[in-house]
GROMACS .gro file of C-alpha atoms in nm:
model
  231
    1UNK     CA    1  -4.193  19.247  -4.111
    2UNK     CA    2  -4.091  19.596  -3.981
    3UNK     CA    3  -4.178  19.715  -3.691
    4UNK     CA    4  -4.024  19.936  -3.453
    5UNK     CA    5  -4.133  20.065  -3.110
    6UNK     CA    6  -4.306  20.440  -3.044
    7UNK     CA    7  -4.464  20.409  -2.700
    8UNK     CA    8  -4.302  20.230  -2.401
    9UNK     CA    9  -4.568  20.231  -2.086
   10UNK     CA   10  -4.531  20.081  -1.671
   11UNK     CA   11  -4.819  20.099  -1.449
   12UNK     CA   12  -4.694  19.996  -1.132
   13UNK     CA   13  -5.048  19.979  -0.964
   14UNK     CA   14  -5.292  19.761  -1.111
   15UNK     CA   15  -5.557  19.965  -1.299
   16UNK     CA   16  -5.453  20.321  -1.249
   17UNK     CA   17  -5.290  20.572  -1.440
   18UNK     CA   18  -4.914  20.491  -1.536
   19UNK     CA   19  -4.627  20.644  -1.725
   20UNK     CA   20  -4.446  20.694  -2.079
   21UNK     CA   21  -4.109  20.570  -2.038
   22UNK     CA   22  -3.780  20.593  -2.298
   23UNK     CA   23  -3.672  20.259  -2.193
   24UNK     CA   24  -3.815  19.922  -1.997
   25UNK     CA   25  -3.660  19.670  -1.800
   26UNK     CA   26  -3.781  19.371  -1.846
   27UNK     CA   27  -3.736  19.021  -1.660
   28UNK     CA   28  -3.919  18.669  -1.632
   29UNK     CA   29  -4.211  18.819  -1.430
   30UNK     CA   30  -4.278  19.144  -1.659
   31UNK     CA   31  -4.155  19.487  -1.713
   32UNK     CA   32  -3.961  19.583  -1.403
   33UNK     CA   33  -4.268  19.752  -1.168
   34UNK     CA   34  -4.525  19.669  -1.363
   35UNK     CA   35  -4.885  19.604  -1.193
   36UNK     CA   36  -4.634  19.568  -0.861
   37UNK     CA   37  -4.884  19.715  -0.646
   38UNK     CA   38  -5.284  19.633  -0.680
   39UNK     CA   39  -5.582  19.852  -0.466
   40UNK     CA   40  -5.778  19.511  -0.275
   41UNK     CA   41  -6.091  19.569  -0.075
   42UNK     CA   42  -6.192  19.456   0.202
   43UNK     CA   43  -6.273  19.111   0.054
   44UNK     CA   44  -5.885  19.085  -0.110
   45UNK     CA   45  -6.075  19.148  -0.445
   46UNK     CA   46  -5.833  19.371  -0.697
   47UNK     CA   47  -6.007  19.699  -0.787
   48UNK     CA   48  -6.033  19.716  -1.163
   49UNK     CA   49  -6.256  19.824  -1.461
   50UNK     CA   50  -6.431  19.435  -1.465
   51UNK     CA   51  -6.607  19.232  -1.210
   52UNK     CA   52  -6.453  18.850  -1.208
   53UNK     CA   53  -6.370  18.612  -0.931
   54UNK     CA   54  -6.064  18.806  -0.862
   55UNK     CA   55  -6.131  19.148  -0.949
   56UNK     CA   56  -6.413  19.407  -0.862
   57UNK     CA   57  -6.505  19.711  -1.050
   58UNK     CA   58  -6.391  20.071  -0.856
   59UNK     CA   59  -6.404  20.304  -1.098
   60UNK     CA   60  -6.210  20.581  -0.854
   61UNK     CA   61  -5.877  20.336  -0.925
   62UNK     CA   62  -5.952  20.525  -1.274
   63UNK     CA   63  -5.869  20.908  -1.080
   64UNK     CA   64  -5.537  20.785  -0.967
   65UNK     CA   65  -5.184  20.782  -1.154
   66UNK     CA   66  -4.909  20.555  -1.013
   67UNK     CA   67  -4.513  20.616  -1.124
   68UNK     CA   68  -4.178  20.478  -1.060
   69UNK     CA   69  -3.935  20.713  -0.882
   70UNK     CA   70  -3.632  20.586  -0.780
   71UNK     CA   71  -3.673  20.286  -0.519
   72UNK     CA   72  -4.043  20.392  -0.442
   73UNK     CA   73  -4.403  20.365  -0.592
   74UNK     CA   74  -4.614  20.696  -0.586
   75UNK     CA   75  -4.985  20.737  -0.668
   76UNK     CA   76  -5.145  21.060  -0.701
   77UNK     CA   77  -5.461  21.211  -0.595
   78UNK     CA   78  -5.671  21.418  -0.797
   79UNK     CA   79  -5.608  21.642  -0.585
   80UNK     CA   80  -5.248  21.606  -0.640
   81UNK     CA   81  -5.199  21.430  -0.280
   82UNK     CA   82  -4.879  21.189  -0.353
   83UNK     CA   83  -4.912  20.881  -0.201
   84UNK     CA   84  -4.597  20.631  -0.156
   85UNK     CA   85  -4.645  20.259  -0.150
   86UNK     CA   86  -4.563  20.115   0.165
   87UNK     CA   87  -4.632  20.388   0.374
   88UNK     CA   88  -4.883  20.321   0.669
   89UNK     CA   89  -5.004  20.659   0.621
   90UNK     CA   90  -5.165  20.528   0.260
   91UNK     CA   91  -5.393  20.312   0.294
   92UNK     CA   92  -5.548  20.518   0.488
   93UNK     CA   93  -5.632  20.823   0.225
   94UNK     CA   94  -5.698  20.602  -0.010
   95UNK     CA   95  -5.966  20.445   0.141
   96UNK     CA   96  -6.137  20.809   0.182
   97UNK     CA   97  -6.065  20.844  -0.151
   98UNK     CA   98  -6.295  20.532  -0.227
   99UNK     CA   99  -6.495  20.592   0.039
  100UNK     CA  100  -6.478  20.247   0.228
  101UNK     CA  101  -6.161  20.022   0.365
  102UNK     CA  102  -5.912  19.934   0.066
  103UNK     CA  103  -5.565  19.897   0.117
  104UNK     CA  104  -5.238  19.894  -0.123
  105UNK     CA  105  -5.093  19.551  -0.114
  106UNK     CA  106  -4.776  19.435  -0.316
  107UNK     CA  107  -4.802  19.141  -0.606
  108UNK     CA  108  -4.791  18.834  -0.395
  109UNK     CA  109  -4.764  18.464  -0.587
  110UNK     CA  110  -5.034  18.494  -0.800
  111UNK     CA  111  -4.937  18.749  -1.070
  112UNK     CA  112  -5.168  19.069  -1.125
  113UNK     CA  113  -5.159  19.081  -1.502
  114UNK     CA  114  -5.457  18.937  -1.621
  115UNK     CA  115  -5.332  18.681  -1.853
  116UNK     CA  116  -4.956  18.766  -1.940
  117UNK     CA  117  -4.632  18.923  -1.839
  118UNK     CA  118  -4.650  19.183  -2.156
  119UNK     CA  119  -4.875  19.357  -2.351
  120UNK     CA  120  -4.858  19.492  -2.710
  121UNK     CA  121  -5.031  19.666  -2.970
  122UNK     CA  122  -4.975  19.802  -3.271
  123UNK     CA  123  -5.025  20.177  -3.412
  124UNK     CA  124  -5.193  20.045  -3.680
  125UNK     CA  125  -5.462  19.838  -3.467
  126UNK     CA  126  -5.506  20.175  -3.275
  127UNK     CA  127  -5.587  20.360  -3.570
  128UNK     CA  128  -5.831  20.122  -3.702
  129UNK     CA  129  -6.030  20.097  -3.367
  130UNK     CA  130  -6.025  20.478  -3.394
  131UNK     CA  131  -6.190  20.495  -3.759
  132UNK     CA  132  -6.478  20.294  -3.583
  133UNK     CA  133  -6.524  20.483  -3.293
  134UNK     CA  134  -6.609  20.858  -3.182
  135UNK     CA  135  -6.411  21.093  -3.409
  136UNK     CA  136  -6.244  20.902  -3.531
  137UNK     CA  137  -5.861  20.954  -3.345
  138UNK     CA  138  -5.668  20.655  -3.290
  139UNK     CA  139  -5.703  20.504  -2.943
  140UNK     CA  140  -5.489  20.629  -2.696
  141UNK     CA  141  -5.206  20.361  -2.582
  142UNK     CA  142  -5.315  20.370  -2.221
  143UNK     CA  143  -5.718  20.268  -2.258
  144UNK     CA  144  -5.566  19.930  -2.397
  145UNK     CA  145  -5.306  19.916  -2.106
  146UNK     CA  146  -5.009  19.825  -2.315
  147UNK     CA  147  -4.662  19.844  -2.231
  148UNK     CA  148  -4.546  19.802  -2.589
  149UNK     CA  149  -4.689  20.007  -2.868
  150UNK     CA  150  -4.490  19.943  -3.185
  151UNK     CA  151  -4.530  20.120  -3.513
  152UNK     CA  152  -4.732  19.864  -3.775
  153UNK     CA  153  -4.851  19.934  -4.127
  154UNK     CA  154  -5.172  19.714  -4.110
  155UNK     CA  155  -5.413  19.666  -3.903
  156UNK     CA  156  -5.402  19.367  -3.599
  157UNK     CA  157  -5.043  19.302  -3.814
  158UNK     CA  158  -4.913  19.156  -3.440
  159UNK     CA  159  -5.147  18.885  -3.421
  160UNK     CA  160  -5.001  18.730  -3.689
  161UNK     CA  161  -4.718  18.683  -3.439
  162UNK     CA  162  -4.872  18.451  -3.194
  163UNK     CA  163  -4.737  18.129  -3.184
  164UNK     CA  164  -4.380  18.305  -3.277
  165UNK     CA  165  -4.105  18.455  -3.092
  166UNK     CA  166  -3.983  18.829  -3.102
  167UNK     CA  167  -3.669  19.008  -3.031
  168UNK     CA  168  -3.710  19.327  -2.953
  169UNK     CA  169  -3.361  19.545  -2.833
  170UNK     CA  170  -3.210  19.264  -2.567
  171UNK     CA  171  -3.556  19.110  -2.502
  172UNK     CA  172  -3.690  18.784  -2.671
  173UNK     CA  173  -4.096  18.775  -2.635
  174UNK     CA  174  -4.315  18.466  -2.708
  175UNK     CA  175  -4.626  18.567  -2.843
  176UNK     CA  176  -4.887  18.379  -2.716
  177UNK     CA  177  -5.233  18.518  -2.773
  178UNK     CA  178  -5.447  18.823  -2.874
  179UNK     CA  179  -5.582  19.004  -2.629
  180UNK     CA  180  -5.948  18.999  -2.542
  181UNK     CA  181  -6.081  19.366  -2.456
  182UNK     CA  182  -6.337  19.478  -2.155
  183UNK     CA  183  -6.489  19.763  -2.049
  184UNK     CA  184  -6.171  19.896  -1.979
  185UNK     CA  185  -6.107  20.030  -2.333
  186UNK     CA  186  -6.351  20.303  -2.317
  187UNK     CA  187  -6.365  20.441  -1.942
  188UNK     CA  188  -6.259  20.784  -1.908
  189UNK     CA  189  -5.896  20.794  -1.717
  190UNK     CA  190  -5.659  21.093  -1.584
  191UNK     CA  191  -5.608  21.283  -1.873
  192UNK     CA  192  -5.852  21.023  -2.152
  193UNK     CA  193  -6.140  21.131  -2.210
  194UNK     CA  194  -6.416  20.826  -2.205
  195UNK     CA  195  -6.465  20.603  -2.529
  196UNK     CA  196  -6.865  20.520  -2.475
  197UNK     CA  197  -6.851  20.307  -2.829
  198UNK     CA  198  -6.524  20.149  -2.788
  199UNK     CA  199  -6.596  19.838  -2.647
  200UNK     CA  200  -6.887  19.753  -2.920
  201UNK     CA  201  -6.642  19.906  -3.195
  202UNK     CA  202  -6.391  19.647  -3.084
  203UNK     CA  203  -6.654  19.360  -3.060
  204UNK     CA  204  -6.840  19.435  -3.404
  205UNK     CA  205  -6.494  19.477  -3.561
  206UNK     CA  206  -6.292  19.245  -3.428
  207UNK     CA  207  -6.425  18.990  -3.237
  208UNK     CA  208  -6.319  19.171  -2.907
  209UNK     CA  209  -5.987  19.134  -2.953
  210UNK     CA  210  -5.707  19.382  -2.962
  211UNK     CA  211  -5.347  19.363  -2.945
  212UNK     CA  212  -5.144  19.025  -2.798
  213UNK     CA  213  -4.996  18.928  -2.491
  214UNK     CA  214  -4.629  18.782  -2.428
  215UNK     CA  215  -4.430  18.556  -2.260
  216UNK     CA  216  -4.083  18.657  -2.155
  217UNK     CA  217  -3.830  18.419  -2.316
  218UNK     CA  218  -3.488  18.617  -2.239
  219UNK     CA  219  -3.520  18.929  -2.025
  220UNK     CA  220  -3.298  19.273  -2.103
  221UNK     CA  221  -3.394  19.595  -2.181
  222UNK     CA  222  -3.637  19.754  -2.471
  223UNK     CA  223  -3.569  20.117  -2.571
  224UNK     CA  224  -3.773  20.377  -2.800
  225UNK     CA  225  -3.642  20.290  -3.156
  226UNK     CA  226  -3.560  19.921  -3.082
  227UNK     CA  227  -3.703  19.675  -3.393
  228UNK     CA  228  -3.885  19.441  -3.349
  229UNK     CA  229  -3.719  19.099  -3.478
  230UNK     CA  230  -3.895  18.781  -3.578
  231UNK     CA  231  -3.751  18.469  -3.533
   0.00000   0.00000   0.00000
Protein backbone atom coordinates (compact mmCIF):
# COMPACT_ATOMS: atom_id res chain seq x y z
CA UNK A 1 0.00 0.00 0.00
CA UNK A 2 1.00 3.64 -0.85
CA UNK A 3 -0.66 6.25 0.15
CA UNK A 4 0.24 9.62 1.05
CA UNK A 5 -1.79 12.62 2.27
CA UNK A 6 -3.07 15.75 -0.19
CA UNK A 7 -5.80 17.45 1.83
CA UNK A 8 -5.63 18.08 5.62
CA UNK A 9 -9.20 19.73 6.85
CA UNK A 10 -10.57 21.15 10.81
CA UNK A 11 -13.99 22.35 11.20
CA UNK A 12 -14.11 23.63 14.52
CA UNK A 13 -18.01 24.14 14.49
CA UNK A 14 -20.06 21.26 13.89
CA UNK A 15 -21.53 21.39 10.34
CA UNK A 16 -20.22 24.59 8.92
CA UNK A 17 -17.66 25.56 6.65
CA UNK A 18 -13.98 24.75 7.85
CA UNK A 19 -10.43 25.11 6.65
CA UNK A 20 -7.42 23.51 4.52
CA UNK A 21 -4.64 23.18 6.81
CA UNK A 22 -0.64 22.13 6.06
CA UNK A 23 -0.52 20.29 9.23
CA UNK A 24 -3.03 18.71 12.13
CA UNK A 25 -2.68 18.14 15.62
CA UNK A 26 -4.08 15.38 16.67
CA UNK A 27 -4.84 13.87 20.27
CA UNK A 28 -7.15 11.08 21.94
CA UNK A 29 -10.34 13.16 21.37
CA UNK A 30 -9.66 14.22 17.53
CA UNK A 31 -7.82 16.70 15.52
CA UNK A 32 -7.00 19.57 17.83
CA UNK A 33 -10.41 21.99 17.32
CA UNK A 34 -12.22 19.85 15.50
CA UNK A 35 -16.24 19.98 15.76
CA UNK A 36 -15.16 22.03 19.24
CA UNK A 37 -18.01 24.22 18.94
CA UNK A 38 -21.71 22.93 17.72
CA UNK A 39 -24.89 25.62 16.79
CA UNK A 40 -27.89 23.92 19.49
CA UNK A 41 -31.40 25.25 19.39
CA UNK A 42 -33.48 25.96 21.64
CA UNK A 43 -34.22 22.28 22.41
CA UNK A 44 -30.09 21.50 22.84
CA UNK A 45 -30.56 19.71 19.41
CA UNK A 46 -27.10 20.17 17.17
CA UNK A 47 -27.90 21.97 13.90
CA UNK A 48 -26.77 19.76 11.06
CA UNK A 49 -27.61 18.51 7.49
CA UNK A 50 -29.79 15.26 9.18
CA UNK A 51 -32.62 15.05 11.56
CA UNK A 52 -31.77 12.25 14.47
CA UNK A 53 -32.34 12.20 18.17
CA UNK A 54 -29.47 14.48 18.60
CA UNK A 55 -29.28 16.54 15.66
CA UNK A 56 -31.81 18.78 13.65
CA UNK A 57 -31.54 19.88 10.14
CA UNK A 58 -30.64 24.01 9.73
CA UNK A 59 -29.56 24.32 6.57
CA UNK A 60 -28.22 28.20 7.31
CA UNK A 61 -25.26 26.23 9.54
CA UNK A 62 -24.43 25.46 5.65
CA UNK A 63 -23.79 29.74 4.99
CA UNK A 64 -21.31 29.86 7.76
CA UNK A 65 -17.39 29.07 7.77
CA UNK A 66 -15.69 28.48 11.15
CA UNK A 67 -11.55 28.72 11.47
CA UNK A 68 -8.89 28.41 13.99
CA UNK A 69 -6.94 31.62 14.70
CA UNK A 70 -4.69 31.60 17.31
CA UNK A 71 -6.45 30.83 20.82
CA UNK A 72 -9.97 31.70 19.35
CA UNK A 73 -12.80 30.16 17.14
CA UNK A 74 -14.28 32.55 14.39
CA UNK A 75 -17.35 31.94 12.19
CA UNK A 76 -18.24 34.08 9.40
CA UNK A 77 -21.30 35.55 8.06
CA UNK A 78 -22.21 35.69 4.60
CA UNK A 79 -22.05 38.81 4.97
CA UNK A 80 -18.58 38.59 6.12
CA UNK A 81 -19.68 39.49 9.91
CA UNK A 82 -16.82 37.53 12.04
CA UNK A 83 -18.13 36.03 14.86
CA UNK A 84 -15.75 34.71 17.86
CA UNK A 85 -16.77 31.79 19.99
CA UNK A 86 -17.35 32.70 23.39
CA UNK A 87 -18.32 36.05 22.94
CA UNK A 88 -21.78 37.06 24.49
CA UNK A 89 -22.23 39.26 21.65
CA UNK A 90 -22.63 35.83 19.32
CA UNK A 91 -25.17 34.10 20.03
CA UNK A 92 -26.98 36.73 19.56
CA UNK A 93 -26.37 37.40 15.55
CA UNK A 94 -26.48 34.15 15.01
CA UNK A 95 -29.72 33.55 16.03
CA UNK A 96 -30.90 36.45 13.47
CA UNK A 97 -28.99 34.76 11.19
CA UNK A 98 -31.31 31.59 11.70
CA UNK A 99 -34.02 33.47 12.47
CA UNK A 100 -35.04 31.97 15.96
CA UNK A 101 -32.94 31.41 19.46
CA UNK A 102 -29.71 29.17 18.82
CA UNK A 103 -26.74 29.59 20.67
CA UNK A 104 -22.87 28.45 20.22
CA UNK A 105 -22.08 25.99 22.90
CA UNK A 106 -18.60 24.20 23.36
CA UNK A 107 -18.25 20.09 23.02
CA UNK A 108 -19.35 19.01 26.40
CA UNK A 109 -18.98 14.98 27.41
CA UNK A 110 -20.66 13.59 24.74
CA UNK A 111 -18.43 14.03 21.65
CA UNK A 112 -19.88 15.92 18.46
CA UNK A 113 -18.45 13.70 15.77
CA UNK A 114 -20.98 11.51 14.71
CA UNK A 115 -19.39 8.22 15.10
CA UNK A 116 -15.48 8.78 15.36
CA UNK A 117 -12.62 10.99 16.31
CA UNK A 118 -11.27 11.04 12.43
CA UNK A 119 -12.39 10.94 9.18
CA UNK A 120 -10.76 9.80 5.89
CA UNK A 121 -11.17 9.36 2.37
CA UNK A 122 -9.38 8.63 -0.37
CA UNK A 123 -8.78 10.62 -3.82
CA UNK A 124 -9.58 7.75 -5.53
CA UNK A 125 -13.12 7.15 -3.76
CA UNK A 126 -13.71 10.91 -4.63
CA UNK A 127 -13.14 10.44 -8.12
CA UNK A 128 -15.27 7.50 -8.50
CA UNK A 129 -18.33 9.15 -6.73
CA UNK A 130 -17.63 11.95 -9.22
CA UNK A 131 -17.83 9.65 -12.50
CA UNK A 132 -21.41 8.85 -11.10
CA UNK A 133 -22.58 12.05 -10.38
CA UNK A 134 -23.21 15.57 -12.20
CA UNK A 135 -20.22 16.22 -14.49
CA UNK A 136 -18.53 14.17 -13.57
CA UNK A 137 -15.58 16.15 -11.17
CA UNK A 138 -14.44 14.38 -8.25
CA UNK A 139 -16.23 15.30 -5.02
CA UNK A 140 -14.94 18.04 -3.26
CA UNK A 141 -13.13 16.97 0.21
CA UNK A 142 -15.41 19.14 2.29
CA UNK A 143 -19.15 17.67 1.17
CA UNK A 144 -17.75 14.34 2.82
CA UNK A 145 -16.41 16.32 5.90
CA UNK A 146 -13.07 14.66 6.08
CA UNK A 147 -10.13 15.72 7.84
CA UNK A 148 -7.85 13.31 6.00
CA UNK A 149 -7.87 13.02 2.27
CA UNK A 150 -5.00 10.80 1.16
CA UNK A 151 -3.94 10.11 -2.36
CA UNK A 152 -5.25 6.28 -3.39
CA UNK A 153 -5.00 4.52 -6.73
CA UNK A 154 -8.34 2.54 -6.45
CA UNK A 155 -11.37 3.18 -5.59
CA UNK A 156 -12.79 2.73 -1.60
CA UNK A 157 -8.81 1.30 -1.39
CA UNK A 158 -9.16 2.62 2.60
CA UNK A 159 -11.79 0.36 3.53
CA UNK A 160 -9.72 -2.33 3.12
CA UNK A 161 -8.07 -0.84 6.22
CA UNK A 162 -10.71 -1.31 8.77
CA UNK A 163 -9.98 -3.62 11.30
CA UNK A 164 -6.08 -2.41 10.90
CA UNK A 165 -3.99 0.21 12.29
CA UNK A 166 -2.27 3.20 10.40
CA UNK A 167 0.64 5.38 10.97
CA UNK A 168 0.46 8.30 9.43
CA UNK A 169 3.57 11.14 10.22
CA UNK A 170 3.60 10.75 14.36
CA UNK A 171 -0.05 9.57 14.48
CA UNK A 172 -1.17 5.83 14.78
CA UNK A 173 -5.06 5.53 13.60
CA UNK A 174 -7.28 2.42 14.15
CA UNK A 175 -9.52 2.03 11.44
CA UNK A 176 -12.65 1.05 12.52
CA UNK A 177 -15.44 1.39 9.99
CA UNK A 178 -16.60 2.91 6.63
CA UNK A 179 -18.45 5.67 6.76
CA UNK A 180 -22.14 5.77 6.05
CA UNK A 181 -23.13 9.00 3.94
CA UNK A 182 -26.40 11.45 4.42
CA UNK A 183 -27.75 14.15 2.87
CA UNK A 184 -24.88 15.98 3.72
CA UNK A 185 -22.83 14.91 0.66
CA UNK A 186 -24.73 16.86 -1.79
CA UNK A 187 -25.99 20.23 -0.05
CA UNK A 188 -24.62 23.24 -1.50
CA UNK A 189 -21.94 24.90 1.12
CA UNK A 190 -19.78 28.31 1.11
CA UNK A 191 -18.00 28.08 -1.90
CA UNK A 192 -19.65 24.05 -3.17
CA UNK A 193 -21.93 24.22 -5.30
CA UNK A 194 -24.95 21.56 -4.43
CA UNK A 195 -24.58 17.76 -5.53
CA UNK A 196 -28.58 17.00 -6.12
CA UNK A 197 -27.51 13.17 -7.26
CA UNK A 198 -24.88 12.56 -4.80
CA UNK A 199 -26.50 10.93 -2.19
CA UNK A 200 -28.34 8.26 -4.66
CA UNK A 201 -24.88 8.03 -6.62
CA UNK A 202 -23.34 6.97 -3.33
CA UNK A 203 -26.28 4.59 -2.39
CA UNK A 204 -26.66 2.84 -5.94
CA UNK A 205 -22.85 2.60 -6.03
CA UNK A 206 -21.80 1.83 -2.94
CA UNK A 207 -24.09 0.88 -0.54
CA UNK A 208 -24.01 4.44 1.07
CA UNK A 209 -20.84 4.24 2.20
CA UNK A 210 -17.86 6.44 1.66
CA UNK A 211 -14.62 6.79 3.22
CA UNK A 212 -13.77 5.29 7.07
CA UNK A 213 -13.64 6.59 10.35
CA UNK A 214 -10.70 6.26 13.04
CA UNK A 215 -9.80 5.76 16.33
CA UNK A 216 -6.82 7.58 17.73
CA UNK A 217 -4.27 5.02 18.98
CA UNK A 218 -1.09 7.42 19.58
CA UNK A 219 -1.68 11.14 19.06
CA UNK A 220 1.15 13.58 17.25
CA UNK A 221 1.02 15.51 14.38
CA UNK A 222 0.05 14.69 10.48
CA UNK A 223 1.57 16.98 7.82
CA UNK A 224 0.89 17.36 3.87
CA UNK A 225 3.23 14.63 2.39
CA UNK A 226 3.18 12.31 5.45
CA UNK A 227 2.60 8.31 4.24
CA UNK A 228 0.43 6.56 5.30
CA UNK A 229 1.91 3.28 7.09
CA UNK A 230 0.16 -0.02 7.67
CA UNK A 231 0.86 -2.00 10.42
Amino acid sequence: MTARVVGLWCFPVKSAGGQSLPALDVEVAGVVGDRAWAVHDAADKLASGKHTRRFRRMDPVFTLVASLCGDETVLVLPDGTELVAGDPATDESLSRHFGEPVSLQREGDIPHQDAAPISLVGTATLAELGRHEGDGSPVDPRHVRANLVVETEQPYAEESWVGREVTIGGVRLRITEPTERCRMVGIAQVDLSARPGMLRAVADHHDLVAGVYAEVVTPGRVALGDEVVRA
